[in-house]
Amino acid sequence: MSFGYHMAAAAGIVCGVAAAGDVTVTFESIPGAFSANDMSPDGRWVVGDVDVNGDFFPDDGYIWDRLSDTFTVLPPLGFGAIAVSDDGAVVLGNIPDPGGVGSNVAARWTAATGWVSLGALPQANACPSLSDGYELSGDGSVAVGLSWDGCSGRGFVWDGTSRMQELEPLANGGNRASVISSDGTIIGGFAQGSFDRTPAVWDGGTTDGMLLDEPNGDVQGEVTGISDDGSVLLVEWLDASAGHTAARAATWTASRDIQIIGAGSLLPGWGGNPMDIADDGTIIGFDILMGNRRAWIQPQGQGPLILLEDYIESHGGVVDLDLGLHVPQAISADGRTIIGHTTFEGGWIIHIIPPCVGDATGDGLVNFDDLNLVLANWSQVVAQGEDGDVDGSGVVDFGDLNLVLAEWDSDCI
C-alpha cells in the first residue's frame, strides 16, 4: 500500500497572541444553544444543537452568524449541526434516511438546497445509523465520517463528484474518519487496532491510509483534531509499552514523531483529549475520567495544561455555570475565540483579547487615530477586528470605545 502523505513541517507556526499574563478573557453562554460543535476559522460562524422540548437531548441544529448576531434554527428534517464551512454556507449534520430504513444518514445543508442526504456505503446496514457526518473541508465540498460494511465501521469521504467512497480499511476494521484538513487532503480518525481504537490517517485524494502506530496498532486512541493546514494532528495516545495507564494528549507531525502535550493530561490518571489548535500553537482539549470532563488550554502550545475555567477567571472573566466547563470544541485561527459546551448547561463562547487591543489602526499606538476610526464607524456592522472593531464583536460601539480609552497612549511596538 502506498500512502502519499504530504504534510508541511509544523515548525513554521507563528505565535500571534500575547503572553498569557497580558490578555483579557471574557466568557458567556450562547443563548438557546444546547451545544456548540464547530466554528469557522475566523470565528464568525458557529453551529451546534438546540434542545426544543427541554428533555436535555438535542432536537435540531442551528447556525449562528456572530457578525450580524443572527441565530438560525435549521429545518427540523435535520438533527444536529456537526460542522460548518469557512464561509458559513454549508453545514454538515444528519437526517432521517430518505429511503425509509428508519435510520439516519449524513447530510449537507445549504440555504438553497436545504438538507440533502450524502447516502451510505453500498453494504451498509443500520448499525444503528447508515452513515454519520463528522467534518467538512474549508470550502464545504468534502465531507468525512462513518458508514458501514455490514456492521463493521468504515470511514468515508464524500466530495460530491461521485458516490460516497470508502477509505482504505485499516487494522481490524471498525474505521472512522473524524477530522479533515481545510483543503480536504488529510483525513484523521481511528481503526480498531490490537486492543482498541488506534489512531489512523488517510490521504483524501487516494483514500489510502496508514496507522500512526504501524504496523499493528498497539497504541490505543484516535486522531481528535487537525490544524487547518493539515501539518499537525492532535491525537489521543495510550501507549502501554511506554508505561501509560491513561490516554495522553499529543501531537503528530510529518516527521511521524509523537510529542506529548504538557504532561499529557491536566489531572494525573485522567485521559487527555486534544481537540483543536490555533495558528499560534494554542491547543484546547479536555481530560476525561469515568464520564467526568475538565476543559483545559495550553497557550501558544507551551508549558503546562491549564484548567480553562482558571485561565478565564485569572484574566478577568467570570464563568457563571454551576457545573463548570466540560468540552471545548474549536478555537479560531487567531486563537482569540473558543467555543464548546457543558453537560446540561449548553453552549458557551470565550473571547481572548490581546494587550493593546485598542490599537484600531494597527500602527502599534493607541491615540487619536484609533479614536477617530472608532467614531467614523460608530454603530456600523463591520468585519470582525476591522474598521474600529477592536473587541472583535463585529459592531463598532461602546465596547470598542471603552477599550481604546482604557489603552490610551499605550505603545505596543
Coordinates of C-alpha atoms in Angstrom, one line a residue:
M1 CA 0.0 0.0 0.0
S2 CA 1.3 3.4 -1.0
F3 CA 0.3 6.4 1.1
G4 CA 1.1 9.8 -0.3
Y5 CA 1.2 12.0 2.9
H6 CA 2.5 15.5 2.2
M7 CA 2.2 17.5 5.4
A8 CA 4.3 20.6 5.9
A9 CA 6.6 20.9 8.8
A10 CA 5.0 22.3 11.9
A11 CA 8.0 24.4 12.9
G12 CA 6.7 27.3 10.8
I13 CA 3.8 28.1 13.0
V14 CA 4.0 31.8 14.1
C15 CA 2.9 32.9 17.5
G16 CA 0.4 35.7 17.3
V17 CA -1.3 36.0 20.8
A18 CA 0.4 37.9 23.6
A19 CA 1.7 36.3 26.7
A20 CA -0.9 34.9 29.0
G21 CA -0.4 37.4 31.7
D22 CA -1.2 40.3 29.3
V23 CA -4.6 39.2 27.9
T24 CA -8.2 39.8 29.0
V25 CA -10.6 36.9 28.7
T26 CA -14.4 37.0 28.7
F27 CA -16.9 34.2 28.9
E28 CA -20.6 34.0 28.0
S29 CA -23.2 31.3 27.4
I30 CA -24.7 31.1 23.9
P31 CA -28.5 31.7 24.4
G32 CA -30.6 28.9 23.1
A33 CA -27.7 26.6 22.3
F34 CA -27.7 23.1 23.7
S35 CA -24.1 22.6 22.3
A36 CA -21.5 24.4 20.2
N37 CA -19.9 21.8 17.9
D38 CA -17.9 23.7 15.3
M39 CA -16.7 27.2 14.3
S40 CA -15.3 28.8 11.2
P41 CA -11.6 29.7 11.4
D42 CA -12.4 33.4 11.5
G43 CA -14.7 32.9 14.5
R44 CA -17.8 34.2 12.6
W45 CA -19.9 31.1 12.1
V46 CA -20.9 28.7 14.9
V47 CA -23.0 25.6 14.6
G48 CA -24.5 23.2 17.2
D49 CA -27.7 21.7 18.5
V50 CA -30.8 23.1 20.2
D51 CA -33.0 21.4 22.7
V52 CA -36.5 22.4 21.8
N53 CA -38.6 20.4 24.3
G54 CA -36.3 20.6 27.3
D55 CA -35.6 16.9 27.7
F56 CA -31.7 17.5 27.7
F57 CA -31.4 15.8 24.3
P58 CA -30.6 17.7 21.0
D59 CA -33.5 18.2 18.7
D60 CA -32.5 20.5 15.8
G61 CA -29.3 22.1 14.5
Y62 CA -28.6 25.8 14.4
I63 CA -26.1 28.2 12.7
W64 CA -25.1 31.5 14.4
D65 CA -23.7 34.3 12.4
R66 CA -21.8 36.3 15.0
L67 CA -21.2 39.2 12.7
S68 CA -24.9 40.0 12.4
D69 CA -25.8 38.2 15.6
T70 CA -28.3 36.1 13.7
F71 CA -29.2 32.7 15.4
T72 CA -31.0 30.4 12.9
V73 CA -32.5 27.1 13.8
L74 CA -32.2 24.9 10.8
P75 CA -35.1 23.0 9.3
P76 CA -36.3 20.1 11.5
L77 CA -35.6 17.4 8.9
G78 CA -32.0 17.6 10.2
F79 CA -31.0 16.8 13.7
G80 CA -27.7 18.1 14.9
A81 CA -25.3 20.5 13.1
I82 CA -21.8 19.0 13.4
A83 CA -19.6 21.1 11.2
V84 CA -19.6 24.3 9.1
S85 CA -17.7 25.5 6.1
D86 CA -15.4 28.5 6.4
D87 CA -17.9 30.9 4.8
G88 CA -20.9 29.5 6.7
A89 CA -22.7 28.4 3.5
V90 CA -22.5 24.7 4.2
V91 CA -23.5 22.8 7.4
L92 CA -22.9 19.1 7.9
G93 CA -25.3 17.1 10.0
N94 CA -27.6 14.1 9.9
I95 CA -31.2 13.4 8.7
P96 CA -33.6 10.5 8.8
D97 CA -32.9 8.2 5.9
P98 CA -35.0 9.4 2.9
G99 CA -35.2 5.7 1.8
G100 CA -37.3 4.9 4.8
V101 CA -34.9 2.5 6.5
G102 CA -35.7 4.3 9.8
S103 CA -32.1 5.2 10.5
N104 CA -30.1 8.4 9.9
V105 CA -27.7 9.3 7.1
A106 CA -25.1 12.1 6.9
A107 CA -26.4 15.2 5.1
R108 CA -25.3 18.7 4.0
W109 CA -27.4 21.8 4.4
T110 CA -27.3 25.0 2.4
A111 CA -29.8 27.8 2.2
A112 CA -30.5 27.0 -1.4
T113 CA -31.0 23.2 -1.1
G114 CA -32.0 22.5 2.5
W115 CA -30.9 19.2 3.8
V116 CA -29.5 16.7 1.2
S117 CA -28.5 13.2 2.0
L118 CA -25.0 12.0 1.4
G119 CA -26.2 8.4 1.3
A120 CA -24.2 5.5 2.7
L121 CA -21.7 2.9 1.5
P122 CA -23.2 0.1 -0.6
Q123 CA -23.1 -2.6 2.0
A124 CA -24.1 -0.5 5.0
N125 CA -26.6 -1.9 7.5
A126 CA -28.3 0.3 10.1
C127 CA -25.9 -0.2 13.0
P128 CA -27.6 1.9 14.2
S129 CA -27.0 4.5 11.6
L130 CA -26.5 4.1 7.8
S131 CA -23.9 6.9 7.9
D132 CA -22.9 9.8 10.2
G133 CA -21.2 13.1 9.2
Y134 CA -18.2 14.3 11.3
E135 CA -16.3 17.0 9.5
L136 CA -16.1 19.3 6.4
S137 CA -13.3 20.7 4.4
G138 CA -12.9 24.5 4.5
D139 CA -15.0 25.2 1.3
G140 CA -17.6 22.6 2.4
S141 CA -17.2 20.5 -0.7
V142 CA -15.7 17.4 1.0
A143 CA -17.3 15.6 4.0
V144 CA -16.0 12.7 6.1
G145 CA -17.5 10.4 8.6
L146 CA -18.6 6.9 9.4
S147 CA -20.6 4.4 7.4
W148 CA -20.6 0.6 7.4
D149 CA -19.7 -2.7 5.6
G150 CA -22.5 -4.7 7.1
C151 CA -22.0 -3.7 10.7
S152 CA -18.2 -3.2 10.5
G153 CA -17.4 0.5 10.7
R154 CA -15.8 2.2 7.7
G155 CA -14.5 5.7 7.3
F156 CA -15.9 7.5 4.3
V157 CA -15.1 10.6 2.2
W158 CA -17.7 12.3 0.0
D159 CA -16.8 15.1 -2.5
G160 CA -19.9 15.5 -4.5
T161 CA -18.5 14.1 -7.7
S162 CA -19.3 10.5 -7.1
R163 CA -20.9 8.2 -4.6
M164 CA -19.6 8.1 -1.0
Q165 CA -16.2 6.5 -1.1
E166 CA -14.8 4.1 1.5
L167 CA -11.4 4.9 2.9
E168 CA -8.9 2.1 3.0
P169 CA -9.8 -0.3 5.8
L170 CA -7.0 -0.5 8.3
A171 CA -6.1 -2.9 11.1
N172 CA -9.1 -4.9 12.2
G173 CA -11.7 -2.7 10.5
G174 CA -14.0 -0.6 12.6
N175 CA -12.6 2.6 11.0
R176 CA -14.0 6.1 11.3
A177 CA -13.0 9.4 9.7
S178 CA -13.4 12.2 12.3
V179 CA -11.4 15.2 11.1
I180 CA -10.1 16.7 7.8
S181 CA -7.7 19.4 6.8
S182 CA -9.1 22.6 5.3
D183 CA -8.1 21.6 1.7
G184 CA -9.5 18.1 2.1
T185 CA -6.2 16.3 1.5
I186 CA -5.6 14.9 5.0
I187 CA -8.1 12.9 7.0
G188 CA -7.7 11.6 10.5
G189 CA -9.7 9.2 12.7
F190 CA -9.2 5.7 14.1
A191 CA -9.2 2.0 13.3
Q192 CA -9.7 -1.0 15.5
G193 CA -6.2 -2.0 16.5
S194 CA -4.7 -4.8 18.6
F195 CA -6.6 -3.8 21.8
D196 CA -9.0 -1.0 21.0
R197 CA -9.2 2.1 18.8
T198 CA -5.9 3.1 17.3
P199 CA -5.0 6.4 15.6
A200 CA -5.2 6.4 11.8
V201 CA -4.8 8.8 8.9
W202 CA -5.8 8.8 5.2
D203 CA -5.0 10.6 2.0
G204 CA -8.1 12.5 1.0
G205 CA -7.3 12.1 -2.7
T206 CA -6.3 8.4 -3.0
T207 CA -8.2 7.2 0.1
D208 CA -5.0 5.2 1.1
G209 CA -4.4 5.1 4.8
M210 CA -1.9 4.2 7.5
L211 CA -1.8 3.6 11.2
L212 CA 0.1 6.2 13.3
D213 CA 1.4 3.2 15.3
E214 CA 2.5 0.9 12.5
P215 CA 2.2 -2.0 11.7
N216 CA -0.4 -3.4 14.2
G217 CA -1.9 -0.5 16.0
D218 CA -0.9 -1.5 19.5
V219 CA -1.3 2.1 20.7
Q220 CA -4.8 2.9 21.8
G221 CA -6.5 6.2 20.9
E222 CA -7.6 8.3 17.9
V223 CA -7.0 11.4 15.9
T224 CA -9.2 14.0 17.5
G225 CA -8.2 17.2 15.8
I226 CA -6.2 18.7 13.0
S227 CA -4.7 22.1 12.1
D228 CA -6.3 23.9 9.2
D229 CA -3.2 23.3 7.0
G230 CA -3.0 19.6 7.9
S231 CA 0.5 20.0 9.4
V232 CA -0.4 18.9 12.9
L233 CA -2.6 16.1 14.0
L234 CA -4.0 16.1 17.6
V235 CA -4.0 12.6 19.0
E236 CA -5.3 10.7 22.0
W237 CA -2.4 8.4 22.6
L238 CA -2.3 5.5 25.1
D239 CA 1.0 3.5 24.8
A240 CA 1.1 0.8 27.4
S241 CA 4.6 -0.1 26.3
A242 CA 5.7 3.4 27.4
G243 CA 4.0 3.0 30.8
H244 CA 0.8 4.9 30.0
T245 CA -2.2 3.9 32.1
A246 CA -4.4 6.5 30.6
A247 CA -4.5 8.3 27.2
R248 CA -2.1 11.2 26.7
A249 CA -2.9 14.3 24.7
A250 CA -0.3 14.5 21.9
T251 CA 0.6 16.0 18.5
W252 CA 1.8 14.0 15.5
T253 CA 3.5 15.7 12.5
A254 CA 5.1 14.8 9.2
S255 CA 8.2 13.6 10.9
R256 CA 5.9 10.9 12.4
D257 CA 7.0 11.9 15.9
I258 CA 4.6 11.9 18.8
Q259 CA 5.0 14.8 21.2
I260 CA 3.1 14.7 24.4
I261 CA 1.3 18.0 25.1
G262 CA 2.3 19.2 28.5
A263 CA 2.1 16.3 30.9
G264 CA -0.4 14.6 28.6
S265 CA -3.3 15.5 30.8
L266 CA -4.4 18.1 33.3
L267 CA -5.1 15.7 36.1
P268 CA -3.0 12.6 37.0
G269 CA -4.7 9.4 36.0
W270 CA -7.2 11.2 33.7
G271 CA -7.2 10.7 29.9
G272 CA -6.1 13.7 27.8
N273 CA -8.1 14.6 24.7
P274 CA -6.8 17.5 22.5
M275 CA -9.5 19.0 20.3
D276 CA -8.2 21.9 18.2
I277 CA -5.2 24.1 17.6
A278 CA -4.8 27.7 16.6
D279 CA -2.2 29.2 14.2
D280 CA -0.2 30.4 17.1
G281 CA 0.1 26.9 18.5
T282 CA -2.5 27.3 21.3
I283 CA -4.2 23.9 22.0
I284 CA -7.5 23.3 23.7
G285 CA -8.9 20.0 24.9
F286 CA -10.3 18.2 27.9
D287 CA -9.5 15.4 30.4
I288 CA -11.9 12.6 31.0
L289 CA -12.3 10.0 33.8
M290 CA -15.4 7.8 34.1
G291 CA -17.6 10.3 32.2
N292 CA -16.3 13.4 34.1
R293 CA -14.7 16.1 32.0
R294 CA -12.4 19.0 32.6
A295 CA -11.6 21.5 29.9
W296 CA -8.0 22.8 29.5
I297 CA -5.9 25.1 27.4
Q298 CA -2.2 25.2 26.5
P299 CA -1.4 28.8 25.4
Q300 CA 0.9 29.0 22.4
G301 CA 1.5 25.3 22.7
Q302 CA 4.0 25.8 25.5
G303 CA 4.1 25.0 29.2
P304 CA 1.7 23.0 31.3
L305 CA -2.0 22.5 30.6
I306 CA -4.2 25.0 32.4
L307 CA -7.8 24.4 33.6
L308 CA -9.8 26.5 31.2
E309 CA -12.0 27.9 33.9
D310 CA -8.9 29.0 35.9
Y311 CA -7.4 30.6 32.8
I312 CA -10.6 32.6 32.1
E313 CA -11.0 33.8 35.7
S314 CA -7.4 34.7 36.2
H315 CA -7.7 37.0 33.2
G316 CA -10.8 38.9 34.3
G317 CA -13.6 36.6 33.1
V318 CA -16.5 35.0 35.1
V319 CA -17.7 31.5 34.4
D320 CA -21.3 31.5 35.6
L321 CA -22.0 27.8 35.2
D322 CA -22.7 25.6 38.1
L323 CA -21.1 22.5 36.6
G324 CA -18.1 24.2 35.1
L325 CA -16.7 23.8 31.6
H326 CA -16.5 20.3 30.0
V327 CA -15.7 20.2 26.3
P328 CA -14.0 22.9 24.3
Q329 CA -14.7 22.1 20.6
A330 CA -13.0 24.7 18.4
I331 CA -10.6 27.6 18.6
S332 CA -10.4 30.3 15.9
A333 CA -7.3 30.5 13.7
D334 CA -6.1 33.7 15.5
G335 CA -6.5 32.0 18.9
R336 CA -8.9 34.7 20.1
T337 CA -12.2 32.8 20.2
I338 CA -13.1 29.4 21.7
I339 CA -16.5 27.6 21.6
G340 CA -17.7 24.5 23.4
H341 CA -20.4 23.1 25.7
T342 CA -21.1 21.7 29.1
T343 CA -23.4 18.9 30.1
F344 CA -26.9 20.2 30.8
E345 CA -25.9 23.9 30.7
G346 CA -25.5 24.4 27.0
G347 CA -23.1 26.1 24.6
W348 CA -20.6 28.8 25.5
I349 CA -18.1 31.1 23.9
I350 CA -14.8 32.6 25.1
H351 CA -13.1 35.8 23.8
I352 CA -9.3 36.2 24.4
I353 CA -8.5 39.9 24.0
P354 CA -4.8 40.6 23.5
P355 CA -3.0 43.6 25.0
C356 CA -3.1 46.9 23.2
V357 CA -6.4 45.8 21.7
G358 CA -7.4 49.4 21.4
D359 CA -4.9 49.8 18.5
A360 CA -7.6 50.0 15.9
T361 CA -5.3 51.3 13.1
G362 CA -2.6 48.6 13.7
D363 CA 0.3 51.1 14.0
G364 CA 1.3 49.9 17.4
L365 CA 0.0 53.0 19.2
V366 CA -3.4 53.9 20.8
N367 CA -4.1 57.5 20.2
F368 CA -6.5 59.9 18.4
D369 CA -6.1 58.0 15.1
D370 CA -7.8 55.0 16.8
L371 CA -10.4 57.1 18.4
N372 CA -11.3 58.7 15.2
L373 CA -11.6 55.4 13.4
V374 CA -14.0 54.1 16.0
L375 CA -16.1 57.3 15.8
A376 CA -16.1 57.2 12.0
N377 CA -17.6 53.8 12.0
W378 CA -19.9 54.2 15.0
S379 CA -22.8 51.8 15.2
Q380 CA -21.7 50.1 12.0
V381 CA -21.7 46.3 11.4
V382 CA -18.1 45.6 10.1
A383 CA -15.8 42.6 9.6
Q384 CA -14.5 41.3 12.9
G385 CA -11.4 43.2 14.0
E386 CA -11.7 45.8 11.2
D387 CA -12.7 49.4 10.9
G388 CA -12.6 50.2 14.6
D389 CA -14.0 46.9 15.9
V390 CA -11.2 46.4 18.4
D391 CA -13.2 44.0 20.6
G392 CA -14.0 41.6 17.8
S393 CA -17.8 41.8 18.2
G394 CA -18.5 42.8 14.6
V395 CA -20.2 46.0 15.7
V396 CA -18.4 49.3 16.5
D397 CA -19.9 50.5 19.8
F398 CA -19.2 51.5 23.4
G399 CA -17.2 48.3 23.9
D400 CA -14.7 49.4 21.3
L401 CA -14.7 53.0 22.6
N402 CA -14.0 51.8 26.2
L403 CA -11.1 49.6 25.0
V404 CA -9.5 52.5 23.1
L405 CA -9.8 54.7 26.2
A406 CA -8.6 52.0 28.6
E407 CA -5.5 51.5 26.4
W408 CA -5.0 55.2 25.7
D409 CA -1.4 56.2 24.9
S410 CA -0.2 52.6 25.0
D411 CA 2.9 51.8 22.9
C412 CA 2.7 48.2 21.6
I413 CA 5.6 48.4 19.1

